[in-house]
C-alpha positions as a Markdown table, in Angstrom:
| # | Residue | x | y | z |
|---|---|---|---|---|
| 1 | Unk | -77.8 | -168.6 | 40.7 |
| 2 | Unk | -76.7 | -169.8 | 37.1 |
| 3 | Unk | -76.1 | -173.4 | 36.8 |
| 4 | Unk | -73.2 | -175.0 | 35.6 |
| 5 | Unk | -74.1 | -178.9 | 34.9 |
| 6 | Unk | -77.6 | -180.2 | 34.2 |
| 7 | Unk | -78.0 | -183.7 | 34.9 |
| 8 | Unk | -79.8 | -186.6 | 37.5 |
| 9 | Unk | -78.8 | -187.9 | 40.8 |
| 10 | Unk | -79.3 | -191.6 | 40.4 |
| 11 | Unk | -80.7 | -193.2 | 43.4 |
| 12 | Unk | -81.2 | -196.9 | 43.2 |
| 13 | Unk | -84.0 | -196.7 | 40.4 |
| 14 | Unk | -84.9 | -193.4 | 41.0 |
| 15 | Unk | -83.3 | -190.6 | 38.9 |
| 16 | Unk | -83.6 | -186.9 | 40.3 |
| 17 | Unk | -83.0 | -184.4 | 37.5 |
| 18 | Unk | -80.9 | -181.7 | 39.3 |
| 19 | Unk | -78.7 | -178.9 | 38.2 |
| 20 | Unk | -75.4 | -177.9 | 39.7 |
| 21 | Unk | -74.9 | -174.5 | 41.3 |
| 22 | Unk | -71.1 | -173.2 | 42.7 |
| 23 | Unk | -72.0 | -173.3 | 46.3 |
| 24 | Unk | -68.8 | -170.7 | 47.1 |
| 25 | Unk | -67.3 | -167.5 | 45.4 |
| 26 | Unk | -63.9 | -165.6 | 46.1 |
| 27 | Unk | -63.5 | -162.1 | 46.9 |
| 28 | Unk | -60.0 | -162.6 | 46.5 |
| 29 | Unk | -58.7 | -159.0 | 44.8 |
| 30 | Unk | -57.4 | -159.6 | 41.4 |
| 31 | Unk | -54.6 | -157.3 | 39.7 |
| 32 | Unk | -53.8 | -157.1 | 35.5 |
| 33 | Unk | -50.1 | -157.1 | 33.7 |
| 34 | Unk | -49.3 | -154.0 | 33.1 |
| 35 | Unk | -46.3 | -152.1 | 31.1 |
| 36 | Unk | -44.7 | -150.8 | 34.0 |
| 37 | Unk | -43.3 | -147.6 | 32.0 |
| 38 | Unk | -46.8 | -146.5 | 30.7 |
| 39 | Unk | -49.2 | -148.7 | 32.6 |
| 40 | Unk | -50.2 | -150.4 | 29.4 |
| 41 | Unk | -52.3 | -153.6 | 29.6 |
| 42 | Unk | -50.3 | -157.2 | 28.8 |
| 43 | Unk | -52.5 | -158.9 | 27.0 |
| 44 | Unk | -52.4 | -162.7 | 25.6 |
| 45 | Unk | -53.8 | -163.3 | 22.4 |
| 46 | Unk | -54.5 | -166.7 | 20.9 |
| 47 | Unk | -52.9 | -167.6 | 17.6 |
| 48 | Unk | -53.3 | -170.2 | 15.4 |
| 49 | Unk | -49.9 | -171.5 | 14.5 |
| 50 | Unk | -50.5 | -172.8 | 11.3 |
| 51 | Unk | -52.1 | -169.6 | 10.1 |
| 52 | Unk | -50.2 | -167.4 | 12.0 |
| 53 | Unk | -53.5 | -165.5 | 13.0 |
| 54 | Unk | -55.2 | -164.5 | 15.9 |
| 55 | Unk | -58.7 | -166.4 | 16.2 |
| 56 | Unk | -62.0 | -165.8 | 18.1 |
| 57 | Unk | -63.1 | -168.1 | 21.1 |
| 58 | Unk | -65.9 | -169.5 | 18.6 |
| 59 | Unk | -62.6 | -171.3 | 17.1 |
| 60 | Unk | -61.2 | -172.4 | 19.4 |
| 61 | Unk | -62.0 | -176.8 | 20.3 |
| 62 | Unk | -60.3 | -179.4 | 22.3 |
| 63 | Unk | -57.3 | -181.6 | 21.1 |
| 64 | Unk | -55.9 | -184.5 | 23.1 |
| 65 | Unk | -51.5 | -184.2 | 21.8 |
| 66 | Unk | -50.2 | -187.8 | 21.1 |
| 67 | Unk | -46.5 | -188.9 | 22.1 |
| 68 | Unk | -45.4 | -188.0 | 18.4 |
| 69 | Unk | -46.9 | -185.0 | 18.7 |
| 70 | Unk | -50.6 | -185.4 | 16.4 |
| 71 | Unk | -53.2 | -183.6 | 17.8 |
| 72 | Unk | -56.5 | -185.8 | 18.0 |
| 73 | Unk | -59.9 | -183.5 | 18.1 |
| 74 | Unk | -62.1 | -184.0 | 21.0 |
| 75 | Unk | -65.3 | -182.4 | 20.7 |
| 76 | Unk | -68.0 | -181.8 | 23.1 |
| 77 | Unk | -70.4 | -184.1 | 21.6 |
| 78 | Unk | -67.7 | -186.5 | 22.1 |
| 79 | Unk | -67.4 | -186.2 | 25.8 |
| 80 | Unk | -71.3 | -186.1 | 26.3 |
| 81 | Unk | -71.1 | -189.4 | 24.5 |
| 82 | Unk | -68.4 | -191.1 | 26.9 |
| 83 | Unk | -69.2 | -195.1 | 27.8 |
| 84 | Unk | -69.7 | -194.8 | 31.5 |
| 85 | Unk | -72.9 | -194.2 | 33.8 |
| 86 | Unk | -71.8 | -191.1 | 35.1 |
| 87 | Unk | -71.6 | -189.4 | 32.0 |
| 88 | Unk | -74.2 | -187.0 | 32.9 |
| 89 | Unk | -75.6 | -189.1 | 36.1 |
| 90 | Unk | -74.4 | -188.2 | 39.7 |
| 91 | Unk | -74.0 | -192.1 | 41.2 |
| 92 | Unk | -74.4 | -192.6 | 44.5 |
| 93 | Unk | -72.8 | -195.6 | 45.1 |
| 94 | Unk | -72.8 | -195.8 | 48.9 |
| 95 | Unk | -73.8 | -194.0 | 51.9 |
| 96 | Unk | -71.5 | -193.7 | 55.3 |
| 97 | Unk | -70.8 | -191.9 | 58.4 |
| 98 | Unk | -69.5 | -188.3 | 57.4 |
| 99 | Unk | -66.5 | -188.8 | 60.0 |
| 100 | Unk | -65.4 | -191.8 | 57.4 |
| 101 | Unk | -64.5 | -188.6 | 55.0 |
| 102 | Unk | -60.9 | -187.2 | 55.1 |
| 103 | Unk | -61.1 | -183.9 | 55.3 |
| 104 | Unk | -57.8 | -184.1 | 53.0 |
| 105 | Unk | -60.2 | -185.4 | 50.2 |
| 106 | Unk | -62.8 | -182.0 | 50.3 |
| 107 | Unk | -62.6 | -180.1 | 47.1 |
| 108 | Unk | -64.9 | -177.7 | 45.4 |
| 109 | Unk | -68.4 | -177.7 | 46.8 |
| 110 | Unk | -71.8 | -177.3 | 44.7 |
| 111 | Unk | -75.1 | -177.0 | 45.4 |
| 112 | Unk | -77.8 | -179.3 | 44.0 |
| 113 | Unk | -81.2 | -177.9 | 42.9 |
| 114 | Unk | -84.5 | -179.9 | 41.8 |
| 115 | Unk | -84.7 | -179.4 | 38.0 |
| 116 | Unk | -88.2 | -178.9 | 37.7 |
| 117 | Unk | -91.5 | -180.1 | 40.0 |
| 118 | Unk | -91.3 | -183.4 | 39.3 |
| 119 | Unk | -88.3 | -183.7 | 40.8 |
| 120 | Unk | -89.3 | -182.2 | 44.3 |
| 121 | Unk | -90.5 | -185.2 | 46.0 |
| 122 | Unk | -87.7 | -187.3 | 45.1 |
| 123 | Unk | -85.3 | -184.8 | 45.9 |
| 124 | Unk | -87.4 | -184.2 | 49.4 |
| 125 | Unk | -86.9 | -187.6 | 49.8 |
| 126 | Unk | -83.3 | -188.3 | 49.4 |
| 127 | Unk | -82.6 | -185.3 | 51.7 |
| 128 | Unk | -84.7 | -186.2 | 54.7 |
| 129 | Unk | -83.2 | -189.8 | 54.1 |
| 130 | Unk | -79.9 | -188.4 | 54.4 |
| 131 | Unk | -81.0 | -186.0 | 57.6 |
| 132 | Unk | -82.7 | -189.1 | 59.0 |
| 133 | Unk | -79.5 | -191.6 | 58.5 |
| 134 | Unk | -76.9 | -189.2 | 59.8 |
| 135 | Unk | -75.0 | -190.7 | 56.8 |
| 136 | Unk | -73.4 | -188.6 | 53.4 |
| 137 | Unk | -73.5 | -190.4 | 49.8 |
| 138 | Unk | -70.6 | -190.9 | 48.1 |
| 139 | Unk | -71.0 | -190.3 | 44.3 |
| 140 | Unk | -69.3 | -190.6 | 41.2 |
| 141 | Unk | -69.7 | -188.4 | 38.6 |
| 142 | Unk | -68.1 | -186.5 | 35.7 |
| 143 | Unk | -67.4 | -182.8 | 35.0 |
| 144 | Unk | -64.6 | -180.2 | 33.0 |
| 145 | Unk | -63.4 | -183.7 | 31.0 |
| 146 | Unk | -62.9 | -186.1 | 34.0 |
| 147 | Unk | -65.1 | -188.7 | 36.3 |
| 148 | Unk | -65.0 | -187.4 | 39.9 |
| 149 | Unk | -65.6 | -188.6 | 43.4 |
| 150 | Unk | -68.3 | -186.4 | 45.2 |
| 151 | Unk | -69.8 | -186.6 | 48.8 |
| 152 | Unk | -73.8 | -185.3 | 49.2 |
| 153 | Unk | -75.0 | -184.0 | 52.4 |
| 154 | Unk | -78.0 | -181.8 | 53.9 |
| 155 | Unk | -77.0 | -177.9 | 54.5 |
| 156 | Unk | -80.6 | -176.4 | 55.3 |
| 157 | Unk | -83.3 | -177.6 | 53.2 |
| 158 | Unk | -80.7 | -177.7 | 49.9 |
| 159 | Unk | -78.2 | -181.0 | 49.3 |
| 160 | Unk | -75.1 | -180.3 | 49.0 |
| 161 | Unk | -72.1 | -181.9 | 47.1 |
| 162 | Unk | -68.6 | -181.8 | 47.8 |
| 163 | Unk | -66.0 | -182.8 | 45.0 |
| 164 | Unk | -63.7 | -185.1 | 46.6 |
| 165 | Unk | -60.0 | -185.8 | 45.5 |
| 166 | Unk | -59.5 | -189.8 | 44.6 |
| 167 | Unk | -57.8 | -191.8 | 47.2 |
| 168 | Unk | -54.4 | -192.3 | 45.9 |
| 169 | Unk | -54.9 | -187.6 | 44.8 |
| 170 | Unk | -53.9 | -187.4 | 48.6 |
| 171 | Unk | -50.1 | -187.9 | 49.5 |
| 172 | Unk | -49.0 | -190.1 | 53.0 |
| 173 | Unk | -47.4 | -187.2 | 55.4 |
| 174 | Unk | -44.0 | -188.9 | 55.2 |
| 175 | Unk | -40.9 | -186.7 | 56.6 |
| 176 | Unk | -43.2 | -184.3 | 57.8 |
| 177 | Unk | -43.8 | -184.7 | 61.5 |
| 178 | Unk | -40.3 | -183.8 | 63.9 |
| 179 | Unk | -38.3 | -186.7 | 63.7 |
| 180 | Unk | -36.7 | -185.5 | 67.1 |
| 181 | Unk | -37.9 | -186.9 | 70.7 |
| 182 | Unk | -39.8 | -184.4 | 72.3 |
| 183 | Unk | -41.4 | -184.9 | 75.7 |
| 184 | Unk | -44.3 | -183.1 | 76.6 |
| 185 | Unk | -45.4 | -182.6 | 80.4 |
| 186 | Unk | -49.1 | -182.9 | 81.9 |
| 187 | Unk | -48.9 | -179.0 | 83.1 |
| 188 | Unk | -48.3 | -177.9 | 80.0 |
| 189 | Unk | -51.0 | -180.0 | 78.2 |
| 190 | Unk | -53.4 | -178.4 | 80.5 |
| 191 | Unk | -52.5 | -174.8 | 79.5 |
| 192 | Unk | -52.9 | -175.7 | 75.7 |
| 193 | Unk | -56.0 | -176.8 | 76.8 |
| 194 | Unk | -56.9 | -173.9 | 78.3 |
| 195 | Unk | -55.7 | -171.6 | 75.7 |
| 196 | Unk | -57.6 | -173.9 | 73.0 |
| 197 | Unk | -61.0 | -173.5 | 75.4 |
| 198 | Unk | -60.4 | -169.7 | 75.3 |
| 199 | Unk | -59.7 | -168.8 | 72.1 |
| 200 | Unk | -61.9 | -171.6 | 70.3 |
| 201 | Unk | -65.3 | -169.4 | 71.6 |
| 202 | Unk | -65.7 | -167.8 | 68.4 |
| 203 | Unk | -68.3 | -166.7 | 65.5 |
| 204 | Unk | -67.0 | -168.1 | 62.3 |
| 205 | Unk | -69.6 | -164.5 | 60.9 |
| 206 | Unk | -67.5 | -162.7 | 63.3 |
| 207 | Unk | -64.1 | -163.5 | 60.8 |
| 208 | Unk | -63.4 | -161.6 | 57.5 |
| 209 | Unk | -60.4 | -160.7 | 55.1 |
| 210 | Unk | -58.4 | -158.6 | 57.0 |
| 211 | Unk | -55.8 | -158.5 | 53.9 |
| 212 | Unk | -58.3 | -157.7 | 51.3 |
| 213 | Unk | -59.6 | -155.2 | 53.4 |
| 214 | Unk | -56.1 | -153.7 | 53.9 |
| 215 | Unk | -55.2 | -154.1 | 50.1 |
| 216 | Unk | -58.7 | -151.8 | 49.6 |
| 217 | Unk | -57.3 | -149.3 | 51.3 |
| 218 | Unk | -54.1 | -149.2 | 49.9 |
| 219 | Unk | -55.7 | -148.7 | 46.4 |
| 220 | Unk | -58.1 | -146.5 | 47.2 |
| 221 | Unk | -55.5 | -144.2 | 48.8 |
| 222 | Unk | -53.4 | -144.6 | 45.2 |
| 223 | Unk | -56.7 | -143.9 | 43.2 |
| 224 | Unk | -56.9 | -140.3 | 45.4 |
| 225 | Unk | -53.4 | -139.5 | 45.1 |
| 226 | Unk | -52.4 | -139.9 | 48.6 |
| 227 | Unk | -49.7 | -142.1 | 50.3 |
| 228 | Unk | -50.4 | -145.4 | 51.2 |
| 229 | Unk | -51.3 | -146.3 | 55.0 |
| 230 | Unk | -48.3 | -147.7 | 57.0 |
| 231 | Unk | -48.0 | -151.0 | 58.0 |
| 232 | Unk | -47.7 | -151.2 | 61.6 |
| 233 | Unk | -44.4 | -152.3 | 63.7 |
| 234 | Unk | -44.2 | -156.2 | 63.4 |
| 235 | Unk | -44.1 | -158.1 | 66.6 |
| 236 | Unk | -40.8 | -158.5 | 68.3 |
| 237 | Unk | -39.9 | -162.2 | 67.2 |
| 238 | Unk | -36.9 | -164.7 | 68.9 |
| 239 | Unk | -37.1 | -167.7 | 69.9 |
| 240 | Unk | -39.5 | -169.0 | 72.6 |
| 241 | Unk | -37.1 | -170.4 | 75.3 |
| 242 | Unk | -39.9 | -171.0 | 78.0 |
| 243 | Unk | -42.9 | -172.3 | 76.8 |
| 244 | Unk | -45.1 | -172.8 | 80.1 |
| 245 | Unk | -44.1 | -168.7 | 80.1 |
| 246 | Unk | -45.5 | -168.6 | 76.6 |
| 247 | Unk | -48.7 | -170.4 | 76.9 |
| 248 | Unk | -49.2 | -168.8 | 80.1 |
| 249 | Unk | -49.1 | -165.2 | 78.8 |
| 250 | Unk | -50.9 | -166.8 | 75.6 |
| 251 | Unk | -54.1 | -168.1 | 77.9 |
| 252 | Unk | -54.3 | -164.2 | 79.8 |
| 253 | Unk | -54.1 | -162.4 | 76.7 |
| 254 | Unk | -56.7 | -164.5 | 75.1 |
| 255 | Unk | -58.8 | -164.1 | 78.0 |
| 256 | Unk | -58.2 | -160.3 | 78.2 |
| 257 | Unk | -58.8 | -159.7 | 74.8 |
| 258 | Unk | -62.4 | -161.3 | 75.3 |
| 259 | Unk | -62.8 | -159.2 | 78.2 |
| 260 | Unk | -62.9 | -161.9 | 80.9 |
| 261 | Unk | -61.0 | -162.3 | 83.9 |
| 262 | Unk | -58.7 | -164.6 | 84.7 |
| 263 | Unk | -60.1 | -168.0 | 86.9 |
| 264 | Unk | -58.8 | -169.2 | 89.6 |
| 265 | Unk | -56.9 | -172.0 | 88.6 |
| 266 | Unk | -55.4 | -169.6 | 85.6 |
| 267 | Unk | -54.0 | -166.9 | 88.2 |
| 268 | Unk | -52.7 | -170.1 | 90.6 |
| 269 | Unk | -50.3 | -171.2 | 87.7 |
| 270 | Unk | -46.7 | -170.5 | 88.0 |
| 271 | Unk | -44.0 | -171.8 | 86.1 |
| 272 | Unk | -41.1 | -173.1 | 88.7 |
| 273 | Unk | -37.6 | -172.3 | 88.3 |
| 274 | Unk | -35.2 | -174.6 | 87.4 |
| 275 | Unk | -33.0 | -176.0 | 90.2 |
| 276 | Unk | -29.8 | -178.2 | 90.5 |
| 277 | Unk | -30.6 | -181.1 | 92.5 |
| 278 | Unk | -28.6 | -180.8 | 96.4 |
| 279 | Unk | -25.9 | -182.2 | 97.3 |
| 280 | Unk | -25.4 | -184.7 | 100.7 |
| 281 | Unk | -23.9 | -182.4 | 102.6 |
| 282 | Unk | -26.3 | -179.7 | 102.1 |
| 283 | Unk | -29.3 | -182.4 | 102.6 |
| 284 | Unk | -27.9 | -183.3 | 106.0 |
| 285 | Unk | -27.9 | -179.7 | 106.9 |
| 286 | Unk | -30.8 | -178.9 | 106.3 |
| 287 | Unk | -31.9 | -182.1 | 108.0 |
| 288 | Unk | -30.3 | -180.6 | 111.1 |
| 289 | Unk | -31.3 | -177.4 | 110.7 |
| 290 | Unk | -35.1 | -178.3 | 110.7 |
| 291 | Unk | -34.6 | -180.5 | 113.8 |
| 292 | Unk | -33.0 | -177.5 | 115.3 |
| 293 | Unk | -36.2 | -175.2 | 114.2 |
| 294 | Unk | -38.5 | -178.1 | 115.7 |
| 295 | Unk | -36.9 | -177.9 | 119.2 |
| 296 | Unk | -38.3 | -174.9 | 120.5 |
| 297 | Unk | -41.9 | -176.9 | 119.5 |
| 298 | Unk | -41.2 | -179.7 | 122.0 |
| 299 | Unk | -39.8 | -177.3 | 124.4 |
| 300 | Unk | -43.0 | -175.6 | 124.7 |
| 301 | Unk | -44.9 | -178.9 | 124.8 |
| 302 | Unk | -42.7 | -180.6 | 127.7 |
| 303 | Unk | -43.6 | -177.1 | 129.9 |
| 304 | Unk | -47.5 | -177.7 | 129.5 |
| 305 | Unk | -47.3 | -181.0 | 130.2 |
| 306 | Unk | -45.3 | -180.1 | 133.6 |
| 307 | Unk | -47.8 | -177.2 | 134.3 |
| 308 | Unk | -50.8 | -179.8 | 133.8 |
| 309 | Unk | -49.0 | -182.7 | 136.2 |
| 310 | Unk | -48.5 | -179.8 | 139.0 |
| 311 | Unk | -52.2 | -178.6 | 139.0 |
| 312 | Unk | -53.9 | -182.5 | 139.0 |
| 313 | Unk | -50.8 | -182.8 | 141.9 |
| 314 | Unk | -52.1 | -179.8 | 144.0 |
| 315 | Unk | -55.8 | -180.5 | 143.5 |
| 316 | Unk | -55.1 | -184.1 | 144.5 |
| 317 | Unk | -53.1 | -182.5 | 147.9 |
| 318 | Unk | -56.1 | -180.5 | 148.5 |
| 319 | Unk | -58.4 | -183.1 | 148.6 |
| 320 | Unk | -56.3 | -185.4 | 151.3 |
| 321 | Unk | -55.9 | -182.4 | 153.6 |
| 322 | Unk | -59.7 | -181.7 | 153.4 |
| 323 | Unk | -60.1 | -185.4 | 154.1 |
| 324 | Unk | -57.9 | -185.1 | 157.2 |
| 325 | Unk | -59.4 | -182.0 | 158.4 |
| 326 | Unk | -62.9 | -183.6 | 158.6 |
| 327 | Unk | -61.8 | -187.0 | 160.1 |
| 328 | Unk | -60.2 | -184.7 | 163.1 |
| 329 | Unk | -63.5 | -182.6 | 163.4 |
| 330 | Unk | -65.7 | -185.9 | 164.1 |
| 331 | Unk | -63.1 | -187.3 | 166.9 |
| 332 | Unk | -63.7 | -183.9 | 168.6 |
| 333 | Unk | -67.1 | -184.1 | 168.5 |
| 334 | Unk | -67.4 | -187.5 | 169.8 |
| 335 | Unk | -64.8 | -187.3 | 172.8 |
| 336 | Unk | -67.0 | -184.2 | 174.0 |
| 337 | Unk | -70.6 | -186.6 | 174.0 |
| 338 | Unk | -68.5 | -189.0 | 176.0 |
| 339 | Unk | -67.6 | -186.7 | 178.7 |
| 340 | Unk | -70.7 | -185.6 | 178.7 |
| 341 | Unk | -72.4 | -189.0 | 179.1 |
């Protein structure tokens, strides 16, 4: 990869001779101007104004405009020359936790390669200090005509560096939030949750450009002479007027999508209609009405408890008469060995 900044990461008292690599690239499609009549190129072409000619890029400098309009030259040996440290230095000027770092402040990222063999082991170094720390360097440095704030970390075995926008670069979110009162209840927390669970699973490799992909097509069918594809009925849209409904049907289509099958818990949740709260007298009714449904119960209950009196009654008669029947049978027998005698 071709660099695009030689320089040294100043550590302390050790200096790291680096060069600075784009760490990303865009795929993004890109058109040209055309005439529309003939499909003729627009083209820009750079004129000097005082000459009123058209001049090469070899010509062409840098020139700071001052408020009555003089143009002051700036050259390139001029910038390289600036009075601060990070002129050509990447200063790390402290190290902190990576959650201290807005992600509101992440600009362009770089990577950072070792310029050379001596610079290995300090590079080495610095990283497994960083890996070790679970900490990121902030950095100042200065790039395209302007000091910057920068953030290192470890991606693999390389450093990294994120450009990061100045503190007072990011605006407050004033007037943005609803200003409205809204009230949010626990069951539908819990199905955001669950949608979040099931559609959070997922391989950031898995994700591509489905627009550039589409846009590919369209001028490739152009480029063979055919009709473009057509783009597909758009959703039915309206207004969401139930929104447990919504994140319900949100959660099973997520999960059907993925091919899994609904849980328990998912296939128990039901969104309850809406009802008017009753009135007394149709709270007393019912009162009465489930007393009424309660009385065959205690019906019921009073006959087994009559039916269990009467059989401890009749086993309790049986017992006396046996008692009685015996008692008789011993007189008998005693009055006849008297006789007897």
């Amino acid at each position: 990869m071709r660099s695009i900044w030689n320089g040294a990461i100043s550590f302390g008292l050790v200096s790291i001779p680096i060069k600075l690599v784009n760490a990303t690239e865009s795929h993004a499609i890109s058109f040209r101007q055309i005439h529309t009549e003939d499909n003729g190129r627009i083209r820009y072409r750079k004129v000097c104004e005082l000459e009123e000619r058209e001049v090469t890029q070899s010509e062409i400098g840098k020139g700071y405009e001052d408020a009555d309009g003089t143009i002051i030259p700036i050259s390139d040996e001029d910038l390289s020359h600036l009075p601060i440290p990070t002129a050509r230095t990447i200063e790390i000027v402290a190290f902190v936790p990576a959650d201290r770092i807005d992600p509101l402040q992440m600009d362009a990222a770089y990577y950072l390669a070792a310029g050379g063999a001596p610079a290995a082991k300090p590079y080495v170094l610095l990283r497994e200090a960083l890996k070790r720390s679970n900490k990121v360097a902030i950095t100042k440095y200065a790039l395209r005509g302007r000091e910057r704030l920068g953030m290192l970390r470890v991606v693999g075995d390389a450093i990294a560096m994120h450009g990061l926008l100045w503190p007072d670069e990011v605006r407050a979110p004033e007037g943005v939030a609803p200003d409205t009162s809204v009230t949010i209840r626990d069951k539908e927390l819990d199905l955001a949750d669950a949608l979040m669970d099931t559609l959070g699973e997922v391989d950031l490799a898995d994700l591509h450009d489905e627009y550039r992909e589409a846009l590919e097509e369209v001028i490739a069918a152009k480029a063979s002479g055919e009709a473009p594809p057509e783009a597909p009925e758009p959703a039915a849209g309206g207004k969401v007027l139930d929104l447990m409904a919504a994140l319900e049907n949100s959660v099973r289509a997520a999960r059907e999508s993925r091919g899994a099958p609904p849980t328990p818990a998912e296939a128990e949740v039901r969104s309850l209609p809406r009802r008017s709260a009753p009135k007394e007298a149709g709270a007393k009714k019912s009162t009465s009405t489930a007393k009424k449904k309660a009385a065959p119960a205690r019906k019921s209950t009073s006959k087994a408890a009559e039916g269990t009196k009467k059989t401890a009654a009749s086993k309790t008669t049986a017992k006396k008469t046996a008692r009685k029947t015996a008692q008789k049978t011993a007189q008998k027998k005693t009055t006849s060995r008297r006789r007897t005698a």
